[in-house]
XYZ file of C-alpha atoms in Angstrom:
582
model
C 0.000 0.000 0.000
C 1.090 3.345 -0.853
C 2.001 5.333 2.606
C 0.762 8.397 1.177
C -2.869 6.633 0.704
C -2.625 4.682 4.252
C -5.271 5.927 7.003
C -3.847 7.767 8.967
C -5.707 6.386 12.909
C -2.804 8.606 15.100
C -2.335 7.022 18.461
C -6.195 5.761 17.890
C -6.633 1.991 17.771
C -8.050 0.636 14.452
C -11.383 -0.107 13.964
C -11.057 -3.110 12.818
C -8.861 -4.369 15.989
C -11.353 -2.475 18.083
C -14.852 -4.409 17.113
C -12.110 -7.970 17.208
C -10.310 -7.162 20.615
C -11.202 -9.027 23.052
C -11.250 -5.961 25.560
C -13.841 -3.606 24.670
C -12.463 -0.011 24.528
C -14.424 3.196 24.567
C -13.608 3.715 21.121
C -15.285 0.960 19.419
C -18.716 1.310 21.682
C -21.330 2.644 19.554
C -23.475 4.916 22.582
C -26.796 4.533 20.257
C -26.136 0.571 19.700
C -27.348 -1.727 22.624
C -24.166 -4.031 21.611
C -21.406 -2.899 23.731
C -19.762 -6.005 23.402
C -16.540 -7.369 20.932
C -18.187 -9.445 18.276
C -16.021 -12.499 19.297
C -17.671 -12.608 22.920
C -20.988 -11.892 21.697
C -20.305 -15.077 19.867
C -18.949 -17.089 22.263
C -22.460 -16.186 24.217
C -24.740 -17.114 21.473
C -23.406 -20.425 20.730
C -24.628 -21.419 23.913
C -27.798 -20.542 23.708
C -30.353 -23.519 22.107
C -33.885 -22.407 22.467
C -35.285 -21.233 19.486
C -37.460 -18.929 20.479
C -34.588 -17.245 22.246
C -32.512 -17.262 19.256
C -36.022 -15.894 17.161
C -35.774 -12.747 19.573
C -31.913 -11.917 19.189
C -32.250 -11.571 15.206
C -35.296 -8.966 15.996
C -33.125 -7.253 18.485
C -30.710 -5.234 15.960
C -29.147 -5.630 12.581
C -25.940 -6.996 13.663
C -27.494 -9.665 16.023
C -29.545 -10.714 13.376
C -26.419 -11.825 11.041
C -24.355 -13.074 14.179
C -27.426 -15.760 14.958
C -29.454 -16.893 11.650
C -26.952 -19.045 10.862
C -27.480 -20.620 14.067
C -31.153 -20.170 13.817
C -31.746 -22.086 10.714
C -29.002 -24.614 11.528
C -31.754 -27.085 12.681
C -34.930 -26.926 11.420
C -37.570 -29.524 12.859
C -41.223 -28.680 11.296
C -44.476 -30.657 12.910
C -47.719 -31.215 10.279
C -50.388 -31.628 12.205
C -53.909 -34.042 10.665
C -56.448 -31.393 12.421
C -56.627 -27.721 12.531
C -54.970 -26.424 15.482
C -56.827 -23.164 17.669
C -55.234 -20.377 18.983
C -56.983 -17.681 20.857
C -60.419 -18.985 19.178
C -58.454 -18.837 15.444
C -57.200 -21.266 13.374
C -53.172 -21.277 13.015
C -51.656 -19.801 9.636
C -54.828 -17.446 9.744
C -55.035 -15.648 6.371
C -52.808 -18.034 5.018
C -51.910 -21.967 4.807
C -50.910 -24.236 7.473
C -47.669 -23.557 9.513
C -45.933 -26.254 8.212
C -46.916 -25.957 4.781
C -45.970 -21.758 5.490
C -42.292 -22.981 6.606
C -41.755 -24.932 3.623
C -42.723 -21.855 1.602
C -40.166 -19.776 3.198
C -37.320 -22.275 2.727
C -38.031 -22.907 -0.815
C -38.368 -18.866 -2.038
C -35.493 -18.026 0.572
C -32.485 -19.522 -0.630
C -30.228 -17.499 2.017
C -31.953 -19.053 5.187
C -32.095 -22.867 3.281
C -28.347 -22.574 2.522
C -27.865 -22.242 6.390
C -29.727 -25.889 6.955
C -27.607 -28.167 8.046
C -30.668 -30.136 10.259
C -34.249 -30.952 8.613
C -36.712 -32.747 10.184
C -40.427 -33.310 9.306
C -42.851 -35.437 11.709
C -46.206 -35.762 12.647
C -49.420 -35.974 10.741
C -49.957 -35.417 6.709
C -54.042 -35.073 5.923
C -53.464 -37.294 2.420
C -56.061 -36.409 0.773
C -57.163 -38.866 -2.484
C -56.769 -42.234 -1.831
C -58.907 -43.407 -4.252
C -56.444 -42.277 -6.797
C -54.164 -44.862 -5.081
C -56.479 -47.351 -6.416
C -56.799 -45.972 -9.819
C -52.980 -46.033 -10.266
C -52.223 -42.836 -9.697
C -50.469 -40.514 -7.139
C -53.053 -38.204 -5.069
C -52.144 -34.619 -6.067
C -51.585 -33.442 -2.243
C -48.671 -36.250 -2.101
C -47.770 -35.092 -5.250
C -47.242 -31.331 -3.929
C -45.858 -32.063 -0.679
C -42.904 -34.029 -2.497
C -42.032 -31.355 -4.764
C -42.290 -28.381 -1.973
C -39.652 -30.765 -0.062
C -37.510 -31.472 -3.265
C -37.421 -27.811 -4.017
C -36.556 -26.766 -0.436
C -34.108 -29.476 0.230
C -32.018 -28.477 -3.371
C -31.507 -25.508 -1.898
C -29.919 -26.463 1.750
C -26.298 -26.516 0.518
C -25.352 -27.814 3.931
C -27.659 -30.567 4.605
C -26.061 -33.064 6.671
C -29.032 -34.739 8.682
C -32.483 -35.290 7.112
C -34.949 -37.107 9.050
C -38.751 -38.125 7.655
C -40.755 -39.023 10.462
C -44.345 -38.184 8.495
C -47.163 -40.728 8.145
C -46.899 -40.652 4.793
C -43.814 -42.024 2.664
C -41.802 -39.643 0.438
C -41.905 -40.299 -3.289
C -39.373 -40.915 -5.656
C -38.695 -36.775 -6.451
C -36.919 -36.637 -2.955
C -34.753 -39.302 -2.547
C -33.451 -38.332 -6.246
C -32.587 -35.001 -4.456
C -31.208 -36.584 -1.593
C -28.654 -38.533 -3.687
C -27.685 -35.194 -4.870
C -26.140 -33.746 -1.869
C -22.885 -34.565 -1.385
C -22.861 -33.443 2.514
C -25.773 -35.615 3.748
C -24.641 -38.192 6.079
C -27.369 -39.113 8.057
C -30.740 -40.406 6.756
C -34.272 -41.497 8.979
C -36.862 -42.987 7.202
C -39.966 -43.579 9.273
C -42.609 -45.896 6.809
C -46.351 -46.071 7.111
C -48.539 -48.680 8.663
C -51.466 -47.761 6.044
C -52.287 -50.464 4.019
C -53.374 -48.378 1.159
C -51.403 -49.594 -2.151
C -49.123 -47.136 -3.597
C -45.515 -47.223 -5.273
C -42.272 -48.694 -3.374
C -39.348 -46.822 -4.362
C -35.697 -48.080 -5.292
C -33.871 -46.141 -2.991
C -31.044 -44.575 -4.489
C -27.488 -45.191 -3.447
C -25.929 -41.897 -1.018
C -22.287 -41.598 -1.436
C -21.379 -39.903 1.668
C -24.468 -41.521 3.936
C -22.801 -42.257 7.377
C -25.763 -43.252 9.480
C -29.356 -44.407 8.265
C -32.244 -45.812 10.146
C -35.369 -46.936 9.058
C -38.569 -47.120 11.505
C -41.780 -49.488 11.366
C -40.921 -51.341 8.758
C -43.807 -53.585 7.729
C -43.598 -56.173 4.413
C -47.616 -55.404 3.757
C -47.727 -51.404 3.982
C -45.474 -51.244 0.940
C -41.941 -49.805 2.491
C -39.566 -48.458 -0.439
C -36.583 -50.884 -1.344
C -33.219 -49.893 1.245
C -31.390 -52.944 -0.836
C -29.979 -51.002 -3.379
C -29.192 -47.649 -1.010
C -27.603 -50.243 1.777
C -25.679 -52.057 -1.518
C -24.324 -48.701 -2.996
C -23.521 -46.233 0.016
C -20.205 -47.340 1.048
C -19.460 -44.867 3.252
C -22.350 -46.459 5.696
C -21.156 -47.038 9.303
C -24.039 -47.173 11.536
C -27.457 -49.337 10.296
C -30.646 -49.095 12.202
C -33.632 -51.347 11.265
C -36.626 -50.917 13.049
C -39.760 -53.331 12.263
C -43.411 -53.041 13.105
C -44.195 -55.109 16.098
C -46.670 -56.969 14.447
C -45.542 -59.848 12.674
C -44.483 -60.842 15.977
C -47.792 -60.681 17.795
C -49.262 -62.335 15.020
C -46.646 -65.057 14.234
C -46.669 -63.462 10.409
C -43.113 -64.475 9.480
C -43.405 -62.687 6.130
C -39.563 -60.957 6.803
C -36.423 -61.989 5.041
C -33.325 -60.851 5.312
C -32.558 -61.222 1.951
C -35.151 -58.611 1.237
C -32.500 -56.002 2.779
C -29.435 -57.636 2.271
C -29.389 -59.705 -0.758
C -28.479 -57.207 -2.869
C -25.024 -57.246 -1.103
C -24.430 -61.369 -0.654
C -24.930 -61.553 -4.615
C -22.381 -59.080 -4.658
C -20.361 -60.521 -2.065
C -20.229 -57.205 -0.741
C -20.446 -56.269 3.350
C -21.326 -53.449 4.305
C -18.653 -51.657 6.879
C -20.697 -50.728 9.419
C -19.218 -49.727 12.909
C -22.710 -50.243 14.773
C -25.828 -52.188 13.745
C -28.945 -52.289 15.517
C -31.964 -54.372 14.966
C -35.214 -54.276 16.830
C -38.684 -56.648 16.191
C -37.799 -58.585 13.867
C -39.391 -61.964 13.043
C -38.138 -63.951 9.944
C -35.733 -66.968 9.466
C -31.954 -67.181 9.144
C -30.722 -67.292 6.051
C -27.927 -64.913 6.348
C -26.286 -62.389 8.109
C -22.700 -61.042 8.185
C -21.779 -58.331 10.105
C -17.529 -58.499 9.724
C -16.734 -54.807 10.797
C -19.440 -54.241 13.346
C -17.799 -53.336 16.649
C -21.485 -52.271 18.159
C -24.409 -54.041 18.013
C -28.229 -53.675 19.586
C -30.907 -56.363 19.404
C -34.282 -55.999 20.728
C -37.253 -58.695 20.612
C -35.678 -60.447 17.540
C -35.217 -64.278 17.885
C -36.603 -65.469 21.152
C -39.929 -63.983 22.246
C -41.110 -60.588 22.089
C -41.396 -60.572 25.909
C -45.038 -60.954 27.236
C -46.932 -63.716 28.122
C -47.795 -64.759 24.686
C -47.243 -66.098 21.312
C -45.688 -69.532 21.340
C -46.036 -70.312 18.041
C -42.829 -67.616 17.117
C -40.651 -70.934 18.484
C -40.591 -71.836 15.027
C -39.129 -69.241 13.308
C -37.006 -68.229 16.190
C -35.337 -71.592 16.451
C -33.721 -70.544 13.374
C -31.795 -68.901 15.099
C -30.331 -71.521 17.687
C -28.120 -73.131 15.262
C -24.177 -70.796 15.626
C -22.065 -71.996 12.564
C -18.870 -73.481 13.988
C -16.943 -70.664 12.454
C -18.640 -67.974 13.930
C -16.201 -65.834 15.888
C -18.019 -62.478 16.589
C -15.560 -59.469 17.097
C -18.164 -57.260 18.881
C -16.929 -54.685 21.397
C -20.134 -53.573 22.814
C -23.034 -55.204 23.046
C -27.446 -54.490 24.309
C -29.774 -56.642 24.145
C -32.420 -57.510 26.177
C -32.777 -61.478 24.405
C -30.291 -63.059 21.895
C -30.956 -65.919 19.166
C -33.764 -67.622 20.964
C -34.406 -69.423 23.926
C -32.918 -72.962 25.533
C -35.440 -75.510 25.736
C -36.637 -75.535 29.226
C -37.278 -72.026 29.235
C -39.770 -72.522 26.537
C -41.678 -75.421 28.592
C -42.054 -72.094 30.652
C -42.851 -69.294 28.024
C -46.132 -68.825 29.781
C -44.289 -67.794 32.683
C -41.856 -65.991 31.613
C -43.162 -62.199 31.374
C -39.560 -60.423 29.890
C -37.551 -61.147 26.942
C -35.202 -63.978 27.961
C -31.078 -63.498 27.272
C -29.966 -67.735 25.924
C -27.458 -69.807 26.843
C -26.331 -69.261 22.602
C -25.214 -66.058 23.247
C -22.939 -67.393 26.346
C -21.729 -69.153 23.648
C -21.012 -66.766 21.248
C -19.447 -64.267 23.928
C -16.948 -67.716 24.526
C -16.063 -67.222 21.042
C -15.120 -63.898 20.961
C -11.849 -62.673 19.755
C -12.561 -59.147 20.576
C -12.705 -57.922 24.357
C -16.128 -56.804 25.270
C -15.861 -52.720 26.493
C -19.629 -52.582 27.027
C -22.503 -54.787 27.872
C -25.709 -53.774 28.933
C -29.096 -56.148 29.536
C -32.182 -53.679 28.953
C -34.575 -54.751 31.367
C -37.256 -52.264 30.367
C -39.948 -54.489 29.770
C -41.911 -54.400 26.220
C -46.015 -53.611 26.503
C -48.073 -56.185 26.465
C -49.838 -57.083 23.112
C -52.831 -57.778 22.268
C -54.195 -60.650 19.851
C -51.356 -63.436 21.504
C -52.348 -66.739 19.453
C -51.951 -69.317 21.974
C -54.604 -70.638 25.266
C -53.916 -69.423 28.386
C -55.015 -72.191 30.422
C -53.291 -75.612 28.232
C -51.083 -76.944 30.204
C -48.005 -77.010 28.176
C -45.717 -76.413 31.176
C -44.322 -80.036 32.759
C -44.966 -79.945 36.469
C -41.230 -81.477 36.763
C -39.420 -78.563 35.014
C -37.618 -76.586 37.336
C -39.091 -72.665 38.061
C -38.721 -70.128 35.519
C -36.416 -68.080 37.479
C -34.530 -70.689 38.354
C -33.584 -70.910 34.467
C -32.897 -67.120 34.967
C -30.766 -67.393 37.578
C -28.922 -70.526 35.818
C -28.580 -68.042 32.954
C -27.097 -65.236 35.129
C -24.345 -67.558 36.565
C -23.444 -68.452 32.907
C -22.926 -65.175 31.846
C -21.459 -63.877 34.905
C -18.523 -66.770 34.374
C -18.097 -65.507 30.694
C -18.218 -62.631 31.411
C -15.651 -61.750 34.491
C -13.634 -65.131 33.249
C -12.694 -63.894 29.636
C -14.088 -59.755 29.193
C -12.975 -58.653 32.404
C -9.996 -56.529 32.057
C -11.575 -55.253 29.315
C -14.961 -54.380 30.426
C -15.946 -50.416 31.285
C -19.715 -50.494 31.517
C -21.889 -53.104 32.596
C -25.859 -53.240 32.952
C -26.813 -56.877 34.292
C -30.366 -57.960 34.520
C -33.071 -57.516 38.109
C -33.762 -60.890 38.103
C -29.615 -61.925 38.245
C -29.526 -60.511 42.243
C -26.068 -61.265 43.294
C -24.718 -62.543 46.607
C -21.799 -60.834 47.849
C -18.951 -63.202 46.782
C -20.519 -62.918 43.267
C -19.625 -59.490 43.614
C -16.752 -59.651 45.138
C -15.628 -61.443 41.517
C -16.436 -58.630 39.880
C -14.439 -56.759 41.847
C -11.564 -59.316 41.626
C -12.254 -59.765 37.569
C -13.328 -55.902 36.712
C -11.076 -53.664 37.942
C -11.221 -51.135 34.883
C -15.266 -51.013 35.474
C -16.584 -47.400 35.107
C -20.255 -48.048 35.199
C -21.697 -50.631 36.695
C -25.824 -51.570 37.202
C -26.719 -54.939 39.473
C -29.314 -56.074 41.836
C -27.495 -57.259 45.068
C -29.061 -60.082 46.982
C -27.565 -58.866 50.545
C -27.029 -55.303 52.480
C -26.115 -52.426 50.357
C -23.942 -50.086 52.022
C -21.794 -52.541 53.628
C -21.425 -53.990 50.127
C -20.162 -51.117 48.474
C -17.862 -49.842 51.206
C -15.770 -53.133 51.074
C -15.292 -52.736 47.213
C -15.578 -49.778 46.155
C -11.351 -49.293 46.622
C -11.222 -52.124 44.039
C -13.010 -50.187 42.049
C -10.629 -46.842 41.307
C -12.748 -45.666 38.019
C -16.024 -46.197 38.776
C -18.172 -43.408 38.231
C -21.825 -44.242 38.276
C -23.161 -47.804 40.401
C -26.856 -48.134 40.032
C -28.558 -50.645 42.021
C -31.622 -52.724 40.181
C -34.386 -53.684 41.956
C -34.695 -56.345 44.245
C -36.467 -57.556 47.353
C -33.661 -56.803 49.502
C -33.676 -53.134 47.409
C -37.310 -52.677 48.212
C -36.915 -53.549 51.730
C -34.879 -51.150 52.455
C -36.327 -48.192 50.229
C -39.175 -48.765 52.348
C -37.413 -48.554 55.874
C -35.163 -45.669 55.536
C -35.704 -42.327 54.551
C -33.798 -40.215 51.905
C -32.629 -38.041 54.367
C -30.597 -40.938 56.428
C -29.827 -42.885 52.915
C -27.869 -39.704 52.011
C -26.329 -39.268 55.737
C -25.211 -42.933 55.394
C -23.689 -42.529 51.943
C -21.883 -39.644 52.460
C -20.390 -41.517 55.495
C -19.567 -44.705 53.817
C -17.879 -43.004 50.474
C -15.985 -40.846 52.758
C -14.278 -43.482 54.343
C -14.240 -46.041 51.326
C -11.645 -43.999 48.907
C -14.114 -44.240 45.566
C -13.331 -40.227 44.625
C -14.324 -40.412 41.523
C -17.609 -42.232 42.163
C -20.144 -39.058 40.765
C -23.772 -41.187 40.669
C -25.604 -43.699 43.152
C -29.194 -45.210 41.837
C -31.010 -46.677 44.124
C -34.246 -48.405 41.931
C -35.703 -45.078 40.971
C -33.794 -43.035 43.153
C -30.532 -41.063 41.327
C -28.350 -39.223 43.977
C -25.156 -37.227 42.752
C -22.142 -37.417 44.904
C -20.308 -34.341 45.166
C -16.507 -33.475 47.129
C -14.976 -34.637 50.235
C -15.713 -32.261 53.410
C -14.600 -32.446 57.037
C -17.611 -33.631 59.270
C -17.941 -33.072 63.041
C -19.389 -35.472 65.054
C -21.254 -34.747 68.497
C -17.743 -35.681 70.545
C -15.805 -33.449 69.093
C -13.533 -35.471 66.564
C -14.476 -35.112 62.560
C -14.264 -37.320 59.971
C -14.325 -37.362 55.922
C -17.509 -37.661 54.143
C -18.815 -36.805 50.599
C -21.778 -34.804 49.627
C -24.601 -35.933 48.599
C -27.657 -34.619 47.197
C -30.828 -36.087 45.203
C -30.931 -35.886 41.512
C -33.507 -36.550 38.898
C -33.206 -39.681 35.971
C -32.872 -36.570 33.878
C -29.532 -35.425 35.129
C -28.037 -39.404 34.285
C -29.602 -39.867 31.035
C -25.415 -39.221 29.710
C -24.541 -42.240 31.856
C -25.335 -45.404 30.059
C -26.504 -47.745 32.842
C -29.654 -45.114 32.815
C -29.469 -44.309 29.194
C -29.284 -47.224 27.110
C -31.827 -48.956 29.918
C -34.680 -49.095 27.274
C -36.064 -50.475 23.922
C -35.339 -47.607 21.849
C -32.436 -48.096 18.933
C -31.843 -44.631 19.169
C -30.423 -44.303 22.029
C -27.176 -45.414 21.505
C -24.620 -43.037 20.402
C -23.982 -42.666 16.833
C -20.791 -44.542 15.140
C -17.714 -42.501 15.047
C -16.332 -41.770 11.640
C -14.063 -38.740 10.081
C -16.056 -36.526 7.119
């Protein structure tokens, strides 16, 4: 630059380091602006801040608020269609004009600059499909027909799409996913299918280049899903599969699923697909095949041995499929839920009228034996699964030998097995560990997995003896535990119902102080969370103190991060997403 054209700013700072400095000067404060802040801290403070309608308000406040959060206002768009007309102060939403939803979509297709901020889209709830007689007639209502190409024009215009979720009751048409395929930054894809009978078209997915994560919800053969084969064959960038079936085939013993159906696609091409995490949840078909070679991560819910209520014993058919482990099958899974695994031993179904949860099998003992891999994770979801309707099978026969031993008895032979496996060949490696209710440990079965688990972080059992003098004998064999959560049991319940929060805390805070776990943050006792906070000096009534830790009640909310709580349910989304690098 020519010095004779350079600004001359004196002993004045520039303004350009002024409005960037971290310290705000008197120079750069505009009096009539209410920003009296550096840009960089006023965006330090507004990536913190989540609730929309907060966000809404800061881009009315000023002009330079307004560019500082849109970005971060559009960055995750989530828009709800509702089936009925929705009221508001005795008027009808959208008054004047359309529906909300259908409004929104407007404004992201004609305003390309708030689109191209997108990075989030999400569309749930209700679509009125009008037309279905045109189903019938072999061709597409006009409503569907609109609602596709509103999406496919909006979507072509999010540059930064990287999440797209459908969760509408209708199913998107073949416009969309040709748009989808377009993007080049979409990596994760939720497809949530009809249960309407109605006929219309099933899509060929198309393949999705850079498509990290897909999941597909209620998934039923008869309400005409769209065709994943090709998108699962040609994405190879695909690390984390979620498949999600309707639950019922299994209440009504339909077995009209195939894995080929999703898969064969790939075994023709000898192709498998490198996923780091697979999930799998109501599924009820035969084995014919299934390789999973890369999977580190894997979830199965109400699959292959009973969906978990008193009910439907004619699924042993199709589930005993499952029983039969090829001799070279050497899983190399890392982390595994489940709340039942490739069907159920034989006594056990002599008792499937008793048996009210989904029952773990000795075949996945057996596969655990085989593994090469060290288990980091296992967790047994005990949240039971609702009761259904329709079961086919009497009540009252009396298919259940009186010489065949209890039902929990089975359970509890179950537990030991696992428990052997488990602390025998995972147990340096294990960090988190949910076990079931019914498995209630005495204490030298805990004192093994003190003597076998010494790297646990999280652990979740039901304990068969005294609590609290329990955990004060192990917890200094346990140096990294963070979270213990205690299951329910009757020696749980008998004690939740003789002392009082107040004295369970006193007691606690005692017994950690003295025990050495300091970095123990979460207790659960059944329903009750409490958060354990720093060591303190206590005095006693003599005179002397002693150490104890703080406690205090907490809410499930506050451990939903810890897995024992977490991952303690029969939802496939709630594990964490497979790592990968973009």
């Amino acid at each position: 630059m020519n010095p004779a054209t350079e600004p001359d700013y004196g002993n004045a700072i520039p303004r350009f380091v002024q409005f960037t400095s971290p310290v705000s000067t008197d120079d750069a404060v505009d009096r009539s602006s209410p920003v009296a802040l550096p840009l960089n801290l006023i965006a330090l403070i507004t990536q913190w801040i989540d609730d929309t309608a907060s966000l809404a308000s800061l881009c009315r406040t000023c002009r330079l608020l307004y560019y500082m959060t849109l970005p971060q206002l559009y960055q995750r768009v989530a828009l709800r269609s509702y089936a009925d007309i929705r009221y508001v102060n005795g008027r009808p939403e959208g008054f004047g004009g359309g529906s909300p939803f259908v409004m929104a979509l407007n404004g992201l297709m004609t305003q390309s600059h708030t689109a191209s901020l997108v990075e989030d889209f999400r569309v749930w709830g209700s679509w009125r499909e009008e037309g279905h007689e045109s189903f019938a007639k072999g061709r597409l209502p006009d409503n569907s027909m609109m609602l596709a190409i509103l999406m496919r024009s909006a979507t072509d215009k999010m540059v930064k799409l990287r999440t797209f979720s459908w969760e509408l009751d209708c199913k998107p048409l073949k416009t969309l996913y040709q748009g989808l395929a377009t993007h080049l930054t979409l990596t994760n894809l939720t497809l949530r299918f009809p249960g309407s009978r109605v006929p219309r078209p099933s899509v060929m997915i198309p393949p999705m280049k850079s498509l990290r994560v897909f999941k597909a919800t209620d998934i039923d053969p008869l309400c005409y899903p769209d065709d994943i084969s090709m998108l699962l064959l040609g994405s190879p960038m695909l690390r984390d599969l979620r498949l999600h079936f309707s639950p019922r085939m299994r209440r009504e013993a339909e077995p009209t699923l195939s894995l080929s159906t999703y898969f064969g696609r790939c075994a023709k091409a000898d192709y498998s697909i490198p996923c780091s995490h697979f999930a799998m949840q109501n599924w009820f078909g035969p084995m014919d095949m299934f390789s999973m070679q890369t999977c580190r991560s894997v979830t199965f819910l109400n699959n292959f041995g009973g969906i978990g209520s008193v009910g439907n014993a004619q699924n042993v058919y199709v589930d005993d499929t499952w029983k039969d482990l090829p001799p070279n099958m050497r899983p190399g899974f890392e982390s595994y839920r489940t709340n039942e695994v490739f069907g159920q031993p034989a006594r056990a179904r002599r008792h499937l009228l008793k048996l009210t949860h989904s029952q773990v099998a000795s075949q996945h003992v057996e596969l655990l034996r085989r593994s090469d891999a060290g288990v980091t994770n296992m967790y047994f979801v005990g949240a039971k699964t609702p009761k259904l309707e329709g079961a086919v099978f009497n009540p009252t026969s009396p298919i259940t030998p009186g010489d065949s031993p209890p039902a929990d008895e089975e359970m509890s032979r179950l537990g030991q097995e696992y428990l052997h496996v488990l602390t025998r060949q995972h147990g340096q490696t294990l960090r988190r560990l949910l076990l079931r209710e019914e498995w209630t440990l005495t204490p030298d079965e805990v004192g093994d997995l003190a003597r076998y688990m010494p790297n646990l972080e999280q652990l979740g059992l039901a304990l068969g003896a005294e609590s609290s003098a329990v955990l004060r004998l192990l917890a200094p064999y346990w140096p990294k535990l963070i979270a213990i959560r205690l299951l329910q049991s009757e020696v749980l319940a008998e004690h939740m119902r003789t002392v009082s929060h107040e004295e369970r805390m006193a007691g606690l805070g005692a017994n950690l102080g003295q025990a050495g776990a300091e970095n123990l943050q979460w207790i659960g006792f059944g329903d009750a969370v409490y958060r354990v906070g720093k060591v303190y000096q206590h005095v006693l009534e003599d005179g002397t103190w002693e150490w104890r830790r703080e406690v205090t009640w907490a809410s499930k909310a506050d451990v939903q991060h810890i897995e024992v709580w977490g991952l303690d349910n029969l939802d496939i989304s709630a594990d964490a997403i497979a790592s990968f690098s973009h």
